[in-house]
Amino acid sequence: MKSLADYPSPDVPPLDVLLDDLDNGTLEERRNAAYGLGKHDDTNIAPRLISLLFDSDLYVRVYAIQSLRDLKDARATLPLCELLDEPQPEELILSNVTRALAAIGDARAVPTLIKTLDSTDPFTRTNAAYALGEIGDPSAIPALQLLEHDAVVPMRYHDDGGVSGAPAVNANAMKAIAKIRGEIPKIE
């Protein structure tokens, strides 16, 4: 069994190998295939990746989201939004979906991302604000302005004693507004 680490970077397995691994491989091979498909820069595989968004394995789903982010194919926008609308989405799914929607830049994601700003999780609010800034649709400004006083600093405390954080929610919201207004450049 080969993993992506067995292929010299930036080389990845051929598409036919990855597609076969998705259909017939072990769980690890399926995960590697979902990840590797996005490295091919071939939007013809977007429908296959979209079908993986609802796979039973969390990491197959995450790698499919990351591959769709890399492909920047707008066909993934609405299926990705469906993941944000799930009753109790996984945190790992939420963060990857918001980053993918930011990279794709399709304004059809704006209503879903605006709803996501109401999350009780500050990381989710921060990521949604970031995505809205990258998409750049002015209709998001009023919702982002509501976060002006949301000074919560997202922090995660890990089992190993480590801590990770992000800028305050309001800082990300104000940065998103500045991006939408063209006051600071978007990340390319």
PDB file of C-alpha atoms in Angstrom:
ATOM      1  CA  MET A   1       0.000   0.000   0.000  1.00  0.00           C
ATOM      2  CA  LYS A   2       1.412   3.372  -1.063  1.00  0.00           C
ATOM      3  CA  SER A   3       0.693   6.700   0.581  1.00  0.00           C
ATOM      4  CA  LEU A   4       1.277  10.126  -0.922  1.00  0.00           C
ATOM      5  CA  ALA A   5       4.533  10.211   1.009  1.00  0.00           C
ATOM      6  CA  ASP A   6       5.773   7.418  -1.284  1.00  0.00           C
ATOM      7  CA  TYR A   7       5.561   9.702  -4.315  1.00  0.00           C
ATOM      8  CA  PRO A   8       8.264  12.330  -4.744  1.00  0.00           C
ATOM      9  CA  SER A   9       6.848  15.793  -4.179  1.00  0.00           C
ATOM     10  CA  PRO A  10       5.293  17.469  -6.104  1.00  0.00           C
ATOM     11  CA  ASP A  11       4.478  14.282  -8.038  1.00  0.00           C
ATOM     12  CA  VAL A  12       1.280  12.539  -7.090  1.00  0.00           C
ATOM     13  CA  PRO A  13      -0.156   9.283  -8.388  1.00  0.00           C
ATOM     14  CA  PRO A  14      -1.899   9.384 -11.771  1.00  0.00           C
ATOM     15  CA  LEU A  15      -5.614  10.109 -11.762  1.00  0.00           C
ATOM     16  CA  ASP A  16      -6.554   6.556 -12.706  1.00  0.00           C
ATOM     17  CA  VAL A  17      -4.630   5.200  -9.691  1.00  0.00           C
ATOM     18  CA  LEU A  18      -6.281   7.685  -7.338  1.00  0.00           C
ATOM     19  CA  LEU A  19      -9.749   6.977  -8.702  1.00  0.00           C
ATOM     20  CA  ASP A  20      -9.172   3.241  -8.355  1.00  0.00           C
ATOM     21  CA  ASP A  21      -8.001   3.776  -4.768  1.00  0.00           C
ATOM     22  CA  LEU A  22     -11.219   5.669  -4.026  1.00  0.00           C
ATOM     23  CA  ASP A  23     -13.279   2.742  -5.274  1.00  0.00           C
ATOM     24  CA  ASN A  24     -11.197  -0.222  -4.151  1.00  0.00           C
ATOM     25  CA  GLY A  25      -8.558   0.946  -1.702  1.00  0.00           C
ATOM     26  CA  THR A  26      -8.117   0.643   2.024  1.00  0.00           C
ATOM     27  CA  LEU A  27      -9.293   3.497   4.209  1.00  0.00           C
ATOM     28  CA  GLU A  28      -5.808   5.034   4.175  1.00  0.00           C
ATOM     29  CA  GLU A  29      -5.637   4.744   0.375  1.00  0.00           C
ATOM     30  CA  ARG A  30      -9.069   6.349   0.057  1.00  0.00           C
ATOM     31  CA  ARG A  31      -7.955   9.236   2.272  1.00  0.00           C
ATOM     32  CA  ASN A  32      -4.749   9.687   0.288  1.00  0.00           C
ATOM     33  CA  ALA A  33      -6.700   9.583  -2.961  1.00  0.00           C
ATOM     34  CA  ALA A  34      -9.155  12.252  -1.799  1.00  0.00           C
ATOM     35  CA  TYR A  35      -6.198  14.432  -0.887  1.00  0.00           C
ATOM     36  CA  GLY A  36      -4.226  13.686  -4.043  1.00  0.00           C
ATOM     37  CA  LEU A  37      -7.052  14.433  -6.467  1.00  0.00           C
ATOM     38  CA  GLY A  38      -6.827  18.139  -5.681  1.00  0.00           C
ATOM     39  CA  LYS A  39      -3.171  18.182  -6.657  1.00  0.00           C
ATOM     40  CA  HIS A  40      -4.023  17.333 -10.262  1.00  0.00           C
ATOM     41  CA  ASP A  41      -5.563  20.715 -11.085  1.00  0.00           C
ATOM     42  CA  ASP A  42      -8.204  18.989 -13.200  1.00  0.00           C
ATOM     43  CA  THR A  43     -11.697  20.362 -12.641  1.00  0.00           C
ATOM     44  CA  ASN A  44     -13.180  17.305 -14.370  1.00  0.00           C
ATOM     45  CA  ILE A  45     -12.726  15.468 -11.080  1.00  0.00           C
ATOM     46  CA  ALA A  46     -14.744  18.028  -9.095  1.00  0.00           C
ATOM     47  CA  PRO A  47     -17.998  16.015  -9.318  1.00  0.00           C
ATOM     48  CA  ARG A  48     -16.223  12.968  -7.880  1.00  0.00           C
ATOM     49  CA  LEU A  49     -14.792  15.068  -5.045  1.00  0.00           C
ATOM     50  CA  ILE A  50     -18.206  16.595  -4.395  1.00  0.00           C
ATOM     51  CA  SER A  51     -19.632  13.092  -3.973  1.00  0.00           C
ATOM     52  CA  LEU A  52     -17.012  12.485  -1.265  1.00  0.00           C
ATOM     53  CA  LEU A  53     -18.322  15.390   0.828  1.00  0.00           C
ATOM     54  CA  PHE A  54     -20.868  12.994   2.273  1.00  0.00           C
ATOM     55  CA  ASP A  55     -18.554  10.009   2.736  1.00  0.00           C
ATOM     56  CA  SER A  56     -18.853   8.076   5.996  1.00  0.00           C
ATOM     57  CA  ASP A  57     -15.198   8.744   6.893  1.00  0.00           C
ATOM     58  CA  LEU A  58     -14.458  12.174   8.372  1.00  0.00           C
ATOM     59  CA  TYR A  59     -10.972  12.391   6.870  1.00  0.00           C
ATOM     60  CA  VAL A  60     -12.066  11.381   3.378  1.00  0.00           C
ATOM     61  CA  ARG A  61     -14.541  14.259   3.666  1.00  0.00           C
ATOM     62  CA  VAL A  62     -11.907  16.698   4.944  1.00  0.00           C
ATOM     63  CA  TYR A  63      -9.416  15.793   2.198  1.00  0.00           C
ATOM     64  CA  ALA A  64     -12.141  16.102  -0.430  1.00  0.00           C
ATOM     65  CA  ILE A  65     -12.946  19.592   0.905  1.00  0.00           C
ATOM     66  CA  GLN A  66      -9.271  20.535   0.792  1.00  0.00           C
ATOM     67  CA  SER A  67      -8.978  19.234  -2.768  1.00  0.00           C
ATOM     68  CA  LEU A  68     -12.033  21.233  -3.807  1.00  0.00           C
ATOM     69  CA  ARG A  69     -10.449  24.281  -2.175  1.00  0.00           C
ATOM     70  CA  ASP A  70      -7.334  23.717  -4.282  1.00  0.00           C
ATOM     71  CA  LEU A  71      -9.372  23.299  -7.483  1.00  0.00           C
ATOM     72  CA  LYS A  72     -11.479  26.428  -6.780  1.00  0.00           C
ATOM     73  CA  ASP A  73     -14.367  24.956  -8.735  1.00  0.00           C
ATOM     74  CA  ALA A  74     -17.618  26.865  -8.171  1.00  0.00           C
ATOM     75  CA  ARG A  75     -19.663  23.676  -8.667  1.00  0.00           C
ATOM     76  CA  ALA A  76     -18.637  22.785  -5.118  1.00  0.00           C
ATOM     77  CA  THR A  77     -20.130  25.924  -3.553  1.00  0.00           C
ATOM     78  CA  LEU A  78     -23.652  24.721  -2.802  1.00  0.00           C
ATOM     79  CA  PRO A  79     -22.657  21.217  -1.659  1.00  0.00           C
ATOM     80  CA  LEU A  80     -20.084  22.798   0.664  1.00  0.00           C
ATOM     81  CA  CYS A  81     -22.785  25.105   2.011  1.00  0.00           C
ATOM     82  CA  GLU A  82     -24.891  22.032   2.773  1.00  0.00           C
ATOM     83  CA  LEU A  83     -22.129  20.875   5.112  1.00  0.00           C
ATOM     84  CA  LEU A  84     -22.338  24.173   7.021  1.00  0.00           C
ATOM     85  CA  ASP A  85     -26.093  23.698   7.351  1.00  0.00           C
ATOM     86  CA  GLU A  86     -25.803  20.249   8.971  1.00  0.00           C
ATOM     87  CA  PRO A  87     -27.344  20.166  12.481  1.00  0.00           C
ATOM     88  CA  GLN A  88     -24.057  19.499  14.311  1.00  0.00           C
ATOM     89  CA  PRO A  89     -21.170  19.673  11.859  1.00  0.00           C
ATOM     90  CA  GLU A  90     -17.716  18.567  12.937  1.00  0.00           C
ATOM     91  CA  GLU A  91     -15.381  21.424  13.842  1.00  0.00           C
ATOM     92  CA  LEU A  92     -12.821  20.101  11.370  1.00  0.00           C
ATOM     93  CA  ILE A  93     -15.442  20.172   8.630  1.00  0.00           C
ATOM     94  CA  LEU A  94     -16.521  23.725   9.498  1.00  0.00           C
ATOM     95  CA  SER A  95     -13.039  25.197   9.357  1.00  0.00           C
ATOM     96  CA  ASN A  96     -12.152  23.435   6.109  1.00  0.00           C
ATOM     97  CA  VAL A  97     -15.444  24.330   4.427  1.00  0.00           C
ATOM     98  CA  THR A  98     -15.129  28.025   5.273  1.00  0.00           C
ATOM     99  CA  ARG A  99     -11.558  28.049   3.915  1.00  0.00           C
ATOM    100  CA  ALA A 100     -12.688  26.248   0.760  1.00  0.00           C
ATOM    101  CA  LEU A 101     -15.547  28.700   0.223  1.00  0.00           C
ATOM    102  CA  ALA A 102     -13.099  31.583   0.685  1.00  0.00           C
ATOM    103  CA  ALA A 103     -10.772  30.124  -1.957  1.00  0.00           C
ATOM    104  CA  ILE A 104     -13.594  29.434  -4.413  1.00  0.00           C
ATOM    105  CA  GLY A 105     -14.958  32.959  -3.959  1.00  0.00           C
ATOM    106  CA  ASP A 106     -18.507  32.240  -5.139  1.00  0.00           C
ATOM    107  CA  ALA A 107     -21.061  34.759  -3.829  1.00  0.00           C
ATOM    108  CA  ARG A 108     -23.706  32.009  -3.622  1.00  0.00           C
ATOM    109  CA  ALA A 109     -22.033  31.038  -0.324  1.00  0.00           C
ATOM    110  CA  VAL A 110     -22.690  34.430   1.275  1.00  0.00           C
ATOM    111  CA  PRO A 111     -26.145  33.695   2.801  1.00  0.00           C
ATOM    112  CA  THR A 112     -24.899  30.469   4.389  1.00  0.00           C
ATOM    113  CA  LEU A 113     -21.732  32.132   5.680  1.00  0.00           C
ATOM    114  CA  ILE A 114     -23.783  34.989   7.148  1.00  0.00           C
ATOM    115  CA  LYS A 115     -25.871  32.416   9.061  1.00  0.00           C
ATOM    116  CA  THR A 116     -22.620  30.831  10.221  1.00  0.00           C
ATOM    117  CA  LEU A 117     -21.637  34.143  11.854  1.00  0.00           C
ATOM    118  CA  ASP A 118     -24.278  33.298  14.495  1.00  0.00           C
ATOM    119  CA  SER A 119     -22.393  30.195  15.640  1.00  0.00           C
ATOM    120  CA  THR A 120     -21.646  29.840  19.333  1.00  0.00           C
ATOM    121  CA  ASP A 121     -18.097  28.830  18.404  1.00  0.00           C
ATOM    122  CA  PRO A 122     -15.740  31.820  18.002  1.00  0.00           C
ATOM    123  CA  PHE A 123     -13.428  29.939  15.604  1.00  0.00           C
ATOM    124  CA  THR A 124     -16.388  29.296  13.332  1.00  0.00           C
ATOM    125  CA  ARG A 125     -17.404  32.970  13.444  1.00  0.00           C
ATOM    126  CA  THR A 126     -13.819  34.010  12.720  1.00  0.00           C
ATOM    127  CA  ASN A 127     -13.523  31.620   9.770  1.00  0.00           C
ATOM    128  CA  ALA A 128     -16.883  32.706   8.351  1.00  0.00           C
ATOM    129  CA  ALA A 129     -15.835  36.371   8.583  1.00  0.00           C
ATOM    130  CA  TYR A 130     -12.576  35.545   6.801  1.00  0.00           C
ATOM    131  CA  ALA A 131     -14.455  33.734   4.015  1.00  0.00           C
ATOM    132  CA  LEU A 132     -16.881  36.612   3.572  1.00  0.00           C
ATOM    133  CA  GLY A 133     -13.959  39.010   3.241  1.00  0.00           C
ATOM    134  CA  GLU A 134     -12.321  36.831   0.606  1.00  0.00           C
ATOM    135  CA  ILE A 135     -15.559  36.500  -1.369  1.00  0.00           C
ATOM    136  CA  GLY A 136     -15.968  40.263  -1.265  1.00  0.00           C
ATOM    137  CA  ASP A 137     -19.737  40.604  -1.577  1.00  0.00           C
ATOM    138  CA  PRO A 138     -20.901  43.946  -0.100  1.00  0.00           C
ATOM    139  CA  SER A 139     -24.181  42.363   1.051  1.00  0.00           C
ATOM    140  CA  ALA A 140     -22.173  40.754   3.894  1.00  0.00           C
ATOM    141  CA  ILE A 141     -21.112  44.072   5.423  1.00  0.00           C
ATOM    142  CA  PRO A 142     -24.181  44.610   7.682  1.00  0.00           C
ATOM    143  CA  ALA A 143     -23.819  41.121   9.182  1.00  0.00           C
ATOM    144  CA  LEU A 144     -20.077  41.619   9.691  1.00  0.00           C
ATOM    145  CA  GLN A 145     -20.711  44.981  11.359  1.00  0.00           C
ATOM    146  CA  LEU A 146     -22.809  43.184  13.976  1.00  0.00           C
ATOM    147  CA  LEU A 147     -19.594  41.494  15.128  1.00  0.00           C
ATOM    148  CA  GLU A 148     -17.903  44.825  15.884  1.00  0.00           C
ATOM    149  CA  HIS A 149     -18.176  44.250  19.643  1.00  0.00           C
ATOM    150  CA  ASP A 150     -17.476  40.508  19.551  1.00  0.00           C
ATOM    151  CA  ALA A 151     -14.050  40.680  21.191  1.00  0.00           C
ATOM    152  CA  VAL A 152     -13.893  36.968  21.971  1.00  0.00           C
ATOM    153  CA  VAL A 153     -10.452  35.563  21.254  1.00  0.00           C
ATOM    154  CA  PRO A 154     -10.930  32.008  20.005  1.00  0.00           C
ATOM    155  CA  MET A 155      -8.799  29.586  22.003  1.00  0.00           C
ATOM    156  CA  ARG A 156      -8.528  25.821  21.901  1.00  0.00           C
ATOM    157  CA  TYR A 157      -7.045  23.897  24.797  1.00  0.00           C
ATOM    158  CA  HIS A 158      -5.584  20.603  23.685  1.00  0.00           C
ATOM    159  CA  ASP A 159      -5.229  17.339  25.598  1.00  0.00           C
ATOM    160  CA  ASP A 160      -1.432  17.614  25.427  1.00  0.00           C
ATOM    161  CA  GLY A 161      -1.550  20.941  27.274  1.00  0.00           C
ATOM    162  CA  GLY A 162      -1.081  23.024  24.145  1.00  0.00           C
ATOM    163  CA  VAL A 163      -3.167  26.050  23.280  1.00  0.00           C
ATOM    164  CA  SER A 164      -4.026  27.472  19.881  1.00  0.00           C
ATOM    165  CA  GLY A 165      -5.795  30.697  19.123  1.00  0.00           C
ATOM    166  CA  ALA A 166      -6.837  33.157  16.473  1.00  0.00           C
ATOM    167  CA  PRO A 167      -7.371  36.910  16.324  1.00  0.00           C
ATOM    168  CA  ALA A 168     -10.477  38.232  18.023  1.00  0.00           C
ATOM    169  CA  VAL A 169     -13.703  37.719  16.123  1.00  0.00           C
ATOM    170  CA  ASN A 170     -14.291  41.454  15.756  1.00  0.00           C
ATOM    171  CA  ALA A 171     -10.800  41.982  14.330  1.00  0.00           C
ATOM    172  CA  ASN A 172     -11.463  39.413  11.620  1.00  0.00           C
ATOM    173  CA  ALA A 173     -14.881  40.899  10.896  1.00  0.00           C
ATOM    174  CA  MET A 174     -13.443  44.418  10.527  1.00  0.00           C
ATOM    175  CA  LYS A 175     -10.651  43.063   8.316  1.00  0.00           C
ATOM    176  CA  ALA A 176     -13.268  41.335   6.154  1.00  0.00           C
ATOM    177  CA  ILE A 177     -15.177  44.609   5.766  1.00  0.00           C
ATOM    178  CA  ALA A 178     -11.954  46.368   4.747  1.00  0.00           C
ATOM    179  CA  LYS A 179     -11.308  43.659   2.135  1.00  0.00           C
ATOM    180  CA  ILE A 180     -14.821  43.987   0.748  1.00  0.00           C
ATOM    181  CA  ARG A 181     -14.387  47.753   0.495  1.00  0.00           C
ATOM    182  CA  GLY A 182     -11.069  47.255  -1.285  1.00  0.00           C
ATOM    183  CA  GLU A 183      -9.078  48.894   1.510  1.00  0.00           C
ATOM    184  CA  ILE A 184      -6.773  45.868   1.862  1.00  0.00           C
ATOM    185  CA  PRO A 185      -6.006  43.189  -0.720  1.00  0.00           C
ATOM    186  CA  LYS A 186      -7.494  39.741  -0.675  1.00  0.00           C
ATOM    187  CA  ILE A 187      -5.177  36.777  -0.264  1.00  0.00           C
ATOM    188  CA  GLU A 188      -4.491  35.207  -3.643  1.00  0.00           C
TER     189      GLU A 188
END
